[in-house]
Short mmCIF file of C-alpha atoms in Angstrom, two decimals:
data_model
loop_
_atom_site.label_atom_id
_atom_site.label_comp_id
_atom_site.label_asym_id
_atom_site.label_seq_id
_atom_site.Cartn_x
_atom_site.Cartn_y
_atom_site.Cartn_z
CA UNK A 175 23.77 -1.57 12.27
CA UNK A 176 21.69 -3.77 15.03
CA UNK A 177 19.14 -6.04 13.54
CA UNK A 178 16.75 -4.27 16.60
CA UNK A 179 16.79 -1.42 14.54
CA UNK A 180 13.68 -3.34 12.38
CA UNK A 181 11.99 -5.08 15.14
CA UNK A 182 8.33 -3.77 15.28
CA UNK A 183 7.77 -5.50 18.34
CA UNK A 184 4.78 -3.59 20.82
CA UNK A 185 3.99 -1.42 17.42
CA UNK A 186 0.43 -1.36 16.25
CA UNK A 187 0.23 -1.74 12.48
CA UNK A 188 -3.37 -0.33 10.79
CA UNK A 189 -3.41 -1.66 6.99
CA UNK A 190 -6.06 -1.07 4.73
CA UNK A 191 -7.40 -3.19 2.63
CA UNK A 192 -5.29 -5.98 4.23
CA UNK A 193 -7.44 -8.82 3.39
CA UNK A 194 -5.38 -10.02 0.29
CA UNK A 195 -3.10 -9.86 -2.30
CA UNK A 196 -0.05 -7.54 -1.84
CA UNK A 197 -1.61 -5.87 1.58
CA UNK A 198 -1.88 -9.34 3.51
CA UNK A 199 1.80 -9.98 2.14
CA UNK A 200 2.81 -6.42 3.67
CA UNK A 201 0.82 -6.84 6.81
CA UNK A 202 2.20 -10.39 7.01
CA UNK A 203 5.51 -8.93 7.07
CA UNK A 204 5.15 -6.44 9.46
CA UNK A 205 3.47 -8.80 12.09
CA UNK A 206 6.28 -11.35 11.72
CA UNK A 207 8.28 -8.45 12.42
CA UNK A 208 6.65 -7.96 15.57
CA UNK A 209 3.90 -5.55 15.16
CA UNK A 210 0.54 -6.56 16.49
CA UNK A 211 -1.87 -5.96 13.18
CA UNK A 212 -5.51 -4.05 12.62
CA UNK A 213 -7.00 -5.31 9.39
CA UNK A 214 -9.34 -2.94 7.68
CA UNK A 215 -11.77 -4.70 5.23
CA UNK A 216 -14.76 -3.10 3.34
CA UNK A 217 -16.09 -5.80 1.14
CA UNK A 218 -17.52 -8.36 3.67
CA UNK A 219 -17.24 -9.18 7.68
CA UNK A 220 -17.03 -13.18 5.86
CA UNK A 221 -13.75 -11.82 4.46
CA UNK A 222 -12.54 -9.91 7.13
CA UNK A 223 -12.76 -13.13 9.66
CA UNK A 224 -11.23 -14.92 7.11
CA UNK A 225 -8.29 -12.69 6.74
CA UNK A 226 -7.66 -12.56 10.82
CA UNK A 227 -7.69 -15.93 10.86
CA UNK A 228 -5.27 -15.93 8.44
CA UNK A 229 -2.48 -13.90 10.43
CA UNK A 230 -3.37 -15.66 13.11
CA UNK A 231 -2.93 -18.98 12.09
CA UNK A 232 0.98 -17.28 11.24
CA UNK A 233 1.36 -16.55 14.97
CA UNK A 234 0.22 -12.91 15.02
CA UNK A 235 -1.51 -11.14 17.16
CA UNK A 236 -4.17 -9.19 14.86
CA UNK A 237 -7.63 -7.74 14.93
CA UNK A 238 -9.93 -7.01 12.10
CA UNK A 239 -12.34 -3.90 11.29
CA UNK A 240 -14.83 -3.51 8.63
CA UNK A 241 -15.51 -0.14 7.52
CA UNK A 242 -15.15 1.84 4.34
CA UNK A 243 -11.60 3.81 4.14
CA UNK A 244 -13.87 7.02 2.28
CA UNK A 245 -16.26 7.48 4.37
CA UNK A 246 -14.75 10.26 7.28
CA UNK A 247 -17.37 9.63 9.72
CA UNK A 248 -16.98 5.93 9.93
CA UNK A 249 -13.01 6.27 9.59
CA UNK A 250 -12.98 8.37 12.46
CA UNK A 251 -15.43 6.36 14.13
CA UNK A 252 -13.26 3.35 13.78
CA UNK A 253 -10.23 4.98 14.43
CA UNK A 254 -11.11 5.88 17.87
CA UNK A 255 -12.46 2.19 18.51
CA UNK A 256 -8.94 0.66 17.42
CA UNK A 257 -7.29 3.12 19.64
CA UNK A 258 -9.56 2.30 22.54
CA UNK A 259 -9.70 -1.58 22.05
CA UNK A 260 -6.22 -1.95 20.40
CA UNK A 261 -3.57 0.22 21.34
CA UNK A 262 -2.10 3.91 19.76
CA UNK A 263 -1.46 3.29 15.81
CA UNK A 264 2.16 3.31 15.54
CA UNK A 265 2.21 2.48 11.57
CA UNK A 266 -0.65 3.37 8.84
CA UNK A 267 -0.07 1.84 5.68
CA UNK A 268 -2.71 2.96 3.33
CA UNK A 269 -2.96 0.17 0.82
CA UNK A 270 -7.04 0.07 -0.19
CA UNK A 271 -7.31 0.67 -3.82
CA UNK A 272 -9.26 -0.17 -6.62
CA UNK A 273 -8.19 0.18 -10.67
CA UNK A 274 -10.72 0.80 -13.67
CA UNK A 275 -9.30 -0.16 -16.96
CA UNK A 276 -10.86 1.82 -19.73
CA UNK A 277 -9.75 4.01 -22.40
CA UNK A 278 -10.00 7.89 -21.09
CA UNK A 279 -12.55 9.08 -24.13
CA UNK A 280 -14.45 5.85 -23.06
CA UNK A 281 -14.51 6.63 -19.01
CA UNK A 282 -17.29 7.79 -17.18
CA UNK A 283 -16.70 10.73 -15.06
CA UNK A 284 -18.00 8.48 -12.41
CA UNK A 285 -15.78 5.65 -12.17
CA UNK A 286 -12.67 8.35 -13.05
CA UNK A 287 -14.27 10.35 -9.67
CA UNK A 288 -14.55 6.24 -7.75
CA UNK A 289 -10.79 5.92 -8.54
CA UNK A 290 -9.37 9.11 -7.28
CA UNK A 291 -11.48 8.81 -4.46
CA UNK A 292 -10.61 5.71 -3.20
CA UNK A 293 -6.98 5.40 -4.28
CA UNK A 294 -5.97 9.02 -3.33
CA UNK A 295 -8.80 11.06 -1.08
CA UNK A 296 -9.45 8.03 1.29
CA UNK A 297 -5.13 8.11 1.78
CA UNK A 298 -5.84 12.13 2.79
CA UNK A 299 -8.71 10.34 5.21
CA UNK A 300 -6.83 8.04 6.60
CA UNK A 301 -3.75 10.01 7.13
CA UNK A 302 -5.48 13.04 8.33
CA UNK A 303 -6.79 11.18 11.46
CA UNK A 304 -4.27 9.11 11.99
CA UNK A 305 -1.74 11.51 12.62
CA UNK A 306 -3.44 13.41 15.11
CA UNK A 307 -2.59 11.12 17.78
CA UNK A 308 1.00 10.36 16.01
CA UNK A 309 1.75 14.21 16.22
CA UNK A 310 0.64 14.12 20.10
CA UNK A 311 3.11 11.35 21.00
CA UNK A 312 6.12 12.83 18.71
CA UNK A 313 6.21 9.83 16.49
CA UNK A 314 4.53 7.79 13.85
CA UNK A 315 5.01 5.70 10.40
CA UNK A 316 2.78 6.59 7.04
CA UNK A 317 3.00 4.42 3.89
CA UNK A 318 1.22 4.93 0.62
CA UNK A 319 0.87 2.24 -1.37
CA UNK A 320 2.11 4.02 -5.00
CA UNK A 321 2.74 2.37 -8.23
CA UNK A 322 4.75 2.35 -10.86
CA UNK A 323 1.88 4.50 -12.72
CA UNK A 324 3.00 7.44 -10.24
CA UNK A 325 5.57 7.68 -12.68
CA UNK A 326 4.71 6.80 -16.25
CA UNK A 327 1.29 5.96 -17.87
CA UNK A 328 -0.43 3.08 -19.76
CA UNK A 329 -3.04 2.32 -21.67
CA UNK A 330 -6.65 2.25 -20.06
CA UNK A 331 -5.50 3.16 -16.90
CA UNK A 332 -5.91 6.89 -16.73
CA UNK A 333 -7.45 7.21 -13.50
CA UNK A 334 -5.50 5.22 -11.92
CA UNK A 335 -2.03 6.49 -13.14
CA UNK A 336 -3.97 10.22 -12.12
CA UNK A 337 -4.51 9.14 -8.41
CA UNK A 338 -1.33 7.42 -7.96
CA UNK A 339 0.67 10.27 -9.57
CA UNK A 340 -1.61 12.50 -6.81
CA UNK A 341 -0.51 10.17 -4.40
CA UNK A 342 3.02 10.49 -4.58
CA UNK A 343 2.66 14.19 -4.31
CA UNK A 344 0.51 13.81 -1.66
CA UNK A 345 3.48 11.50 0.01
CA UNK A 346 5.66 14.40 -0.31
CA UNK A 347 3.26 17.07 1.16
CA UNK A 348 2.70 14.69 4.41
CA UNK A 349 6.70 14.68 5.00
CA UNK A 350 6.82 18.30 4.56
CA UNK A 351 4.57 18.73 6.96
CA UNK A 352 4.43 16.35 9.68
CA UNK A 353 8.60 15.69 9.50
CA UNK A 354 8.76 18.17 12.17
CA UNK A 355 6.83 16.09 14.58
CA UNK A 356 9.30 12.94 13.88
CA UNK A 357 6.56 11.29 11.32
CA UNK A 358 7.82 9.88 8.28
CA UNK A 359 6.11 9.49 5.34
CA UNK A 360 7.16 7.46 2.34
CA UNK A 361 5.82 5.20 -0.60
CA UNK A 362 6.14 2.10 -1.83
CA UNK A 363 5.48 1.19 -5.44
CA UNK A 364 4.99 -2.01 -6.77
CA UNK A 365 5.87 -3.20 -9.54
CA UNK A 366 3.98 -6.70 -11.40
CA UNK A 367 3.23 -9.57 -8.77
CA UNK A 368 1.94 -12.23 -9.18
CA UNK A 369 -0.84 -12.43 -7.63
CA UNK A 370 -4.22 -13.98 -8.18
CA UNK A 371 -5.50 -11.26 -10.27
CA UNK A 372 -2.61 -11.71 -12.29
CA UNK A 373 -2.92 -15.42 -12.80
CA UNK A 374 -4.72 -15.53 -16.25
CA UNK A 375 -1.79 -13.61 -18.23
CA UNK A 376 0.97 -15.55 -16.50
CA UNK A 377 1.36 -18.16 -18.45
CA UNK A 378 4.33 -19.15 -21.05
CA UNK A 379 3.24 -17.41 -24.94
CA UNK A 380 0.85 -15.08 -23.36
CA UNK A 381 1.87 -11.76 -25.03
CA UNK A 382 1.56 -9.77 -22.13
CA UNK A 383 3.66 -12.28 -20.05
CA UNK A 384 6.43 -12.19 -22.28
CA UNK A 385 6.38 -8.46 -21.62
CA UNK A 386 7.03 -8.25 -18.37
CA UNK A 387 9.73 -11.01 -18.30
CA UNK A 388 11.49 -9.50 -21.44
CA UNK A 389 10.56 -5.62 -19.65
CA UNK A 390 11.92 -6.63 -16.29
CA UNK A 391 15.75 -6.97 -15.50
CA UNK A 392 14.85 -9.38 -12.82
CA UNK A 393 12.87 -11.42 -15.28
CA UNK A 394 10.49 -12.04 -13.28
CA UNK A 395 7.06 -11.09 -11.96
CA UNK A 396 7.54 -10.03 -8.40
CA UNK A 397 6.69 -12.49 -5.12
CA UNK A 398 3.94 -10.49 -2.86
CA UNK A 399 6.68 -11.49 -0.46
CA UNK A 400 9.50 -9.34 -1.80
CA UNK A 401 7.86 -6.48 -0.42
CA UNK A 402 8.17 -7.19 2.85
CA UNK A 403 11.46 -6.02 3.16
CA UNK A 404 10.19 -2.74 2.14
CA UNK A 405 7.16 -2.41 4.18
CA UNK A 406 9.25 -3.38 7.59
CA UNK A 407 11.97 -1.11 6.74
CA UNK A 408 10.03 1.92 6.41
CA UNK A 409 7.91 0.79 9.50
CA UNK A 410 11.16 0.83 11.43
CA UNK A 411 13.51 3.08 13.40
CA UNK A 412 16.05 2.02 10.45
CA UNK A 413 13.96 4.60 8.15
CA UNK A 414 13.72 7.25 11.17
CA UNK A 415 15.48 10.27 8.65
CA UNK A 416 13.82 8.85 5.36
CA UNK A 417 11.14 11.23 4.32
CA UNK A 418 9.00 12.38 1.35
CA UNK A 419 10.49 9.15 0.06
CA UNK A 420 8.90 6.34 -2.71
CA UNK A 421 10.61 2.91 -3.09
CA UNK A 422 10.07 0.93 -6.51
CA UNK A 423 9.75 -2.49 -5.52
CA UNK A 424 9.60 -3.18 -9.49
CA UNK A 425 12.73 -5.66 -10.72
CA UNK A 426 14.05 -2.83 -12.18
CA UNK A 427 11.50 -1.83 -14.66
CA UNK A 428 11.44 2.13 -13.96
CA UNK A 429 15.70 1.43 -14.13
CA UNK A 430 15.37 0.61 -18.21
CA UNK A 431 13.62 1.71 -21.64
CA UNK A 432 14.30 -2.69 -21.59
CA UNK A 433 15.75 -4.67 -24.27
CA UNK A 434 14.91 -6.23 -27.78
CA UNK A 435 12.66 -9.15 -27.93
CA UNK A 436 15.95 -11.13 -29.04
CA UNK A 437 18.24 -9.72 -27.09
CA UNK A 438 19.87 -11.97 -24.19
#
């Protein structure tokens, strides 16, 4: 197998929410792997410019857009412009999410209905408009940004667990569909990175710390970094007949019921 068969090079990668955490480690990936990158942002243009500078500062060609991923008329809006000012969108990776953490009898129906919207119907969105132009030219790369919660649930996180489980049906659906047009669609699902959200509880005697080290056969919380690997290999032609697929980047947590607190 050639190396070539991963190089993204004249590929134009669109990844939402790319501005931090595990989507700037994905899209970092990707654009050292050749792609030239379109950063979608929603929160602020300060963060946006902050972000591009970012990748660019890393050698990569990359262009940022600010618009919300659930509105249609703006996403189609912007769509057209990065296709216009950019290039054809060779690789969507639909990472924008947001997660609520309350108890389900607790939840109001509004923030359950903020989750689902954002974390699954703005995927739909994206996708939906995307692949127009990816089913004209015969060829394309989708990625939802799963979870481990597409799988199993946890406490408080109801919604969440709901749109992620949604999403890797909706994963499925897209491959059944669009296959035919020489699209693939897969997932990948992360498992517990450290990241800066996850900076408080990562610390030696925290309870929930000791968790995932003593949960994880790795033991270890995840580098943003190891899922690179996974984001350029579905981007690539080496994933050309991989389909309907989601890979757990996760240590091996979904491998294991894990182990006794004082077992070795």
């Amino acid at each position: 197998m050639s190396i070539n068969l991963f190089d993204l090079t004249g590929k134009v990668a669109l990844i939402t929410g790319g501005t931090h955490g595990l989507g700037q480690a994905m899209a970092t990936g990707l654009g050292k792997a050749g792609a030239t990158l379109v950063i979608n942002g929603a929160s602020s243009q300060e963060k946006l410019d902050k972000a591009v500078e970012y990748y660019k500062s890393q050698g990569i060609n990359t262009h940022g857009y600010l618009f919300d991923v659930t509105n249609e008329s703006l996403v189609i809006k912007n769509i057209a412009a990065i296709e216009k000012e950019v290039g054809n969108i060779d690789i969507l990776v639909n990472n924008a999410g947001i997660i609520k953490r309350t108890p389900l009898e607790d939840m109001e129906v509004e923030d359950f209905e903020q989750v689902i919207k954002v974390d699954l119907v703005s995927p739909f969105i994206m996708s939906k408009h995307v692949v127009k132009g990816m089913i004209k030219r015969k060829a394309g790369k989708i990625i939802n940004i799963c979870s481990m919660m597409s799988e199993l649930g946890r406490n408080t996180v109801g919604a969440y667990a709901a749109a992620k489980g949604g999403l890797k049906m909706l994963t499925q659906n897209m491959a059944t569909e669009w296959a035919k047009h020489n699209i693939q669609t897969n997932g990948i699902g992360p498992g517990y990175f450290a990241t800066s959200q996850t900076a408080p509880i990562r610390v030696d005697g925290h309870p929930f710390n000791e968790f995932i080290i003593n949960r994880t056969p790795a033991a270890r919380w995840g580098d943003p970094d190891d899922l690179q690997g996974a984001a350029i290999f579905l981007s690539s032609k080496a994933s050309d007949f991989v389909n309907g697929q989601v890979l757990y980047v996760d240590g091996g947590i979904l491998a294991t019921i894990g182990k006794p607190s004082n077992e070795d």
